[in-house]
Short mmCIF file of C-alpha atoms in Angstrom, two decimals:
data_model
loop_
_atom_site.label_atom_id
_atom_site.label_comp_id
_atom_site.label_asym_id
_atom_site.label_seq_id
_atom_site.Cartn_x
_atom_site.Cartn_y
_atom_site.Cartn_z
CA ALA A 19 0.08 0.19 -0.09
CA PRO A 20 1.30 3.87 -0.81
CA ILE A 21 3.00 5.32 2.51
CA ARG A 22 1.42 8.19 3.22
CA ILE A 23 3.77 11.97 2.92
CA LEU A 24 2.26 14.36 6.15
CA GLY A 25 4.70 16.76 7.07
CA MET A 26 8.46 17.32 5.44
CA ALA A 27 10.24 19.66 6.89
CA GLY A 28 14.24 20.69 6.57
CA ASP A 29 16.71 19.77 9.24
CA GLN A 30 17.08 23.39 10.75
CA GLN A 31 13.10 23.47 11.12
CA ALA A 32 12.32 20.35 11.79
CA ALA A 33 14.21 20.65 15.03
CA THR A 34 13.45 23.75 15.44
CA VAL A 35 10.17 22.20 15.78
CA GLY A 36 11.65 19.18 17.64
CA GLN A 37 12.88 21.44 20.10
CA GLY A 38 8.92 23.54 21.10
CA CYS A 39 10.08 26.35 19.60
CA PHE A 40 6.79 27.53 18.69
CA LYS A 41 6.16 31.10 21.15
CA PRO A 42 7.99 34.19 19.33
CA GLY A 43 11.61 34.42 20.29
CA MET A 44 12.35 31.27 20.71
CA MET A 45 16.10 30.48 20.01
CA LYS A 46 17.45 26.72 19.44
CA SER A 47 20.24 26.17 17.81
CA THR A 48 22.10 22.42 16.81
CA TYR A 49 26.05 21.42 17.40
CA GLY A 50 27.07 18.92 14.48
CA THR A 51 29.31 19.08 12.30
CA GLY A 52 28.36 23.43 12.15
CA CYS A 53 25.81 25.18 13.84
CA PHE A 54 22.91 26.17 12.42
CA ALA A 55 21.04 28.32 14.92
CA LEU A 56 17.19 30.04 14.38
CA LEU A 57 14.98 32.40 16.47
CA ASN A 58 11.68 32.09 15.84
CA THR A 59 10.02 35.47 13.99
CA GLY A 60 6.83 34.98 14.62
CA ALA A 61 4.02 35.28 11.58
CA GLU A 62 6.40 38.90 10.70
CA ARG A 63 9.13 37.96 8.25
CA VAL A 64 12.03 40.16 9.37
CA ALA A 65 14.54 41.26 5.84
CA SER A 66 17.81 40.81 7.58
CA ARG A 67 20.29 44.30 8.06
CA ASN A 68 23.42 41.93 9.12
CA ARG A 69 24.09 39.12 7.28
CA LEU A 70 21.86 36.67 8.64
CA LEU A 71 18.77 34.29 6.53
CA THR A 72 15.18 35.02 6.27
CA THR A 73 13.08 31.58 6.12
CA ILE A 74 10.24 29.50 7.15
CA ALA A 75 10.79 27.92 10.50
CA TYR A 76 6.82 26.32 9.60
CA GLN A 77 3.79 26.26 8.06
CA LEU A 78 0.40 24.46 9.91
CA ALA A 79 -2.81 24.60 8.37
CA GLY A 80 -1.63 27.23 5.44
CA LYS A 81 -0.26 29.50 8.72
CA ARG A 82 3.37 29.87 8.31
CA THR A 83 5.67 30.93 11.02
CA TYR A 84 9.01 32.67 10.28
CA ALA A 85 12.65 32.38 11.67
CA LEU A 86 15.87 33.68 11.88
CA GLU A 87 18.86 32.00 10.92
CA GLY A 88 23.00 32.20 10.91
CA ALA A 89 24.65 28.61 9.63
CA ILE A 90 28.28 28.09 11.18
CA PHE A 91 30.23 25.70 8.94
CA ILE A 92 32.65 24.69 11.32
CA ALA A 93 31.32 23.42 15.18
CA GLY A 94 32.42 20.10 15.90
CA ALA A 95 34.74 19.15 12.73
CA ALA A 96 37.24 21.58 14.59
CA VAL A 97 37.60 18.55 16.99
CA GLN A 98 37.06 16.62 14.32
CA TRP A 99 40.49 18.41 12.94
CA LEU A 100 42.19 18.33 16.97
CA ARG A 101 41.64 13.92 16.13
CA ASP A 102 42.49 13.90 12.89
CA GLY A 103 44.42 16.60 11.80
CA LEU A 104 46.88 17.04 14.81
CA LYS A 105 46.38 14.22 16.10
CA ILE A 106 46.14 15.43 19.89
CA ILE A 107 43.00 13.21 20.25
CA ALA A 108 42.53 10.37 19.78
CA LYS A 109 38.36 10.12 20.39
CA ALA A 110 36.33 13.20 20.24
CA SER A 111 35.32 13.08 23.96
CA ASP A 112 38.76 13.44 24.97
CA VAL A 113 39.06 17.12 23.67
CA GLY A 114 37.28 18.60 27.18
CA PRO A 115 39.52 17.00 29.47
CA LEU A 116 42.27 18.13 27.26
CA ALA A 117 40.89 21.48 27.26
CA GLU A 118 40.08 21.90 31.57
CA ARG A 119 44.85 21.82 31.36
CA ALA A 120 45.08 25.25 29.02
CA ASP A 121 46.86 28.04 31.07
CA PRO A 122 44.01 30.30 32.65
CA ALA A 123 45.97 33.06 31.99
CA ALA A 124 45.77 31.90 27.78
CA ARG A 125 43.93 34.01 25.26
CA VAL A 126 44.07 31.61 23.11
CA TYR A 127 41.79 32.22 19.74
CA LEU A 128 41.66 30.22 17.55
CA VAL A 129 38.37 31.52 14.17
CA PRO A 130 38.29 28.24 12.33
CA ALA A 131 37.64 29.42 9.32
CA PHE A 132 38.41 26.35 7.46
CA VAL A 133 36.06 26.69 4.69
CA GLY A 134 35.84 30.21 5.01
CA LEU A 135 33.42 32.33 7.81
CA GLY A 136 29.61 31.45 6.90
CA ALA A 137 26.57 34.54 9.04
CA PRO A 138 27.64 36.47 10.37
CA TYR A 139 30.66 37.03 7.92
CA TRP A 140 30.23 35.33 4.14
CA ASP A 141 33.86 35.71 3.84
CA ALA A 142 34.21 31.50 1.57
CA GLN A 143 38.43 32.94 0.97
CA ALA A 144 38.61 33.27 4.80
CA ARG A 145 41.22 30.80 6.14
CA ALA A 146 41.46 29.54 9.99
CA ALA A 147 44.37 30.82 11.80
CA ILE A 148 45.21 30.42 15.70
CA PHE A 149 46.04 33.33 17.36
CA GLY A 150 47.67 34.07 21.46
CA LEU A 151 50.00 31.33 20.95
CA THR A 152 53.52 31.85 23.56
CA ARG A 153 56.18 29.44 23.82
CA ASN A 154 53.96 27.43 26.84
CA CYS A 155 51.42 27.43 25.15
CA GLY A 156 50.18 23.65 23.35
CA GLY A 157 47.54 21.05 23.41
CA PRO A 158 45.36 21.66 25.90
CA GLU A 159 45.14 25.82 24.39
CA ILE A 160 44.40 25.35 21.57
CA ALA A 161 41.82 22.23 22.44
CA ARG A 162 39.77 24.87 24.88
CA ALA A 163 39.94 27.42 21.97
CA ALA A 164 38.30 24.71 19.48
CA LEU A 165 35.83 25.03 22.68
CA GLU A 166 35.55 28.11 23.02
CA ALA A 167 34.76 29.25 19.40
CA VAL A 168 31.93 27.56 19.31
CA GLY A 169 30.34 30.21 22.13
CA TYR A 170 32.07 33.06 19.81
CA GLN A 171 30.17 32.86 16.85
CA THR A 172 26.73 32.03 18.59
CA ARG A 173 27.69 34.61 19.88
CA ASP A 174 28.09 36.91 16.72
CA LEU A 175 24.78 35.89 15.68
CA LEU A 176 22.77 36.18 18.88
CA ALA A 177 24.01 39.69 18.22
CA ALA A 178 22.73 39.91 14.78
CA MET A 179 19.49 38.13 15.79
CA ARG A 180 19.08 41.46 18.00
CA ALA A 181 19.50 44.22 15.97
CA ASP A 182 18.10 42.91 12.95
CA TRP A 183 14.94 42.20 15.68
CA PRO A 184 14.38 44.59 18.05
CA ARG A 185 11.66 42.08 19.56
CA ALA A 186 14.90 39.57 20.56
CA ALA A 187 16.63 42.37 22.56
CA ASP A 188 13.99 43.67 24.81
CA ALA A 189 13.40 39.82 25.17
CA GLU A 190 14.89 37.06 27.65
CA THR A 191 16.92 35.11 25.36
CA VAL A 192 17.17 30.49 26.25
CA LEU A 193 19.06 29.05 24.06
CA ARG A 194 17.67 25.06 23.02
CA VAL A 195 21.02 23.31 22.15
CA ASP A 196 21.38 19.78 20.67
CA GLY A 197 23.32 18.33 18.48
CA GLY A 198 26.11 16.03 19.49
CA MET A 199 28.55 18.39 21.04
CA THR A 200 25.38 19.23 23.83
CA ALA A 201 27.51 16.16 25.22
CA SER A 202 30.48 18.07 26.94
CA ASP A 203 29.43 19.54 29.94
CA ALA A 204 32.02 22.64 30.01
CA THR A 205 31.72 24.16 25.98
CA MET A 206 28.02 24.20 26.58
CA GLN A 207 28.96 26.42 30.69
CA PHE A 208 32.04 28.44 28.19
CA LEU A 209 28.14 29.43 25.40
CA ALA A 210 25.95 30.29 28.55
CA ASP A 211 29.23 32.18 30.61
CA ILE A 212 28.76 34.15 26.83
CA LEU A 213 26.11 35.05 26.09
CA ALA A 214 25.13 35.68 29.69
CA ALA A 215 22.32 33.75 28.93
CA PRO A 216 20.44 30.37 29.95
CA VAL A 217 21.18 27.40 27.44
CA ASP A 218 18.95 24.29 27.63
CA ARG A 219 19.69 20.86 26.71
CA PRO A 220 17.01 18.59 26.88
CA VAL A 221 15.86 15.18 27.01
CA VAL A 222 15.75 14.08 24.01
CA MET A 223 18.40 14.34 21.71
CA GLU A 224 17.17 14.00 19.09
CA THR A 225 15.40 16.92 17.73
CA THR A 226 14.36 16.43 14.78
CA ALA A 227 13.76 12.62 13.88
CA LEU A 228 11.22 14.44 16.77
CA GLY A 229 10.48 17.01 14.33
CA ALA A 230 9.81 15.44 11.81
CA ALA A 231 7.89 12.52 13.58
CA TYR A 232 5.63 15.47 15.44
CA LEU A 233 4.40 17.09 11.73
CA ALA A 234 3.39 13.66 10.48
CA GLY A 235 2.23 12.99 13.46
CA LEU A 236 -0.55 16.15 13.93
CA ALA A 237 -1.36 15.49 10.06
CA ALA A 238 -2.50 12.50 10.63
CA GLY A 239 -4.76 13.78 14.40
CA ILE A 240 -3.52 11.31 16.47
CA CYS A 241 0.10 13.84 18.44
CA PRO A 242 -1.66 17.06 20.04
CA GLY A 243 -1.32 20.52 18.36
CA LEU A 244 1.81 22.64 19.74
CA ASP A 245 0.80 23.82 23.05
CA GLY A 246 0.27 20.06 23.50
CA PHE A 247 3.66 19.29 22.51
CA ALA A 248 6.11 21.59 23.50
CA ALA A 249 4.60 21.28 26.63
CA GLN A 250 6.08 17.67 26.45
CA TRP A 251 9.46 18.84 26.52
CA ARG A 252 11.92 18.45 29.25
CA LEU A 253 14.94 19.49 30.57
CA ASP A 254 17.81 18.03 31.03
CA ARG A 255 19.86 20.78 32.43
CA ARG A 256 20.24 24.02 32.10
CA PHE A 257 23.65 25.77 32.34
CA GLN A 258 24.00 29.02 33.77
CA PRO A 259 26.18 32.13 33.36
CA CYS A 260 28.94 32.45 36.08
CA MET A 261 31.00 34.54 34.08
CA ASP A 262 32.17 38.20 35.39
CA ALA A 263 30.62 41.23 32.46
CA ALA A 264 34.79 41.95 32.64
CA THR A 265 36.10 38.42 31.99
CA ARG A 266 33.01 37.87 29.13
CA GLU A 267 34.27 41.53 27.92
CA ARG A 268 37.39 41.53 27.44
CA LYS A 269 36.84 37.40 25.80
CA TYR A 270 35.03 38.46 23.68
CA THR A 271 36.59 41.83 22.50
CA GLY A 272 39.64 39.43 21.89
CA TRP A 273 37.43 37.18 19.42
CA GLN A 274 35.74 40.08 17.79
CA ASP A 275 39.46 40.93 16.93
CA ALA A 276 40.76 37.76 15.80
CA VAL A 277 37.78 38.09 13.06
CA GLN A 278 38.99 40.80 11.82
CA ARG A 279 42.88 40.40 10.89
CA THR A 280 41.28 36.35 9.69
CA LEU A 281 38.36 38.43 7.01
CA THR A 282 40.14 39.12 3.80
CA ALA A 283 37.71 42.08 2.85
CA ARG A 284 37.61 44.70 6.64
#
């Protein structure tokens, strides 16, 4: 017998649904090989002035909901480079313990432009660079810089979203995360610290599959409405920011300087 197709969704749209981000202002970010963040803007189609993408979050019963999207080319792929390129770790899970051995005073930045930089820079010719190395630096400092780059790039996206959509700047941001990198508590804690915002990791991590299944179940009449589905979302852990503001801004200013040195068109 034929199989009915009751729902279709792109990867990031399905993850947005799976995370229950149905209200304007809700935001999710997926950390796999790359990173993709979506901010629900409701019925408002926001034309980005800060080099983000205007996309459809989902459409149900003919009603369309929009989002701003930011794409980061390299997230978990930087950890793969540490493993396969530099060979300073044997497996991806080793990166956290290695990074924890880094000198706290070292100010090392890795701009992971291995295939160029994505949003909000869109510089296809940029190439990766490490800044701040001294003779005391080694594998731990580079590993920490690779993990921290994920947080810095996410802050770049959040800043662009807030500039594009004032409602995002006025509301408290809570970032819902999924993807392989979110298993690292240290990475998620740094993400919360550098964003100065809570980061929520759900119990169900396969949010893309969950979102696609829900859309089909909703159309088939066997799943609850949006509010009912959102109520089923369960928190595994919330990471609260604990970094002081001065340290946060010093570290982010260093990142911005590193990016500007990497861009080909300044």
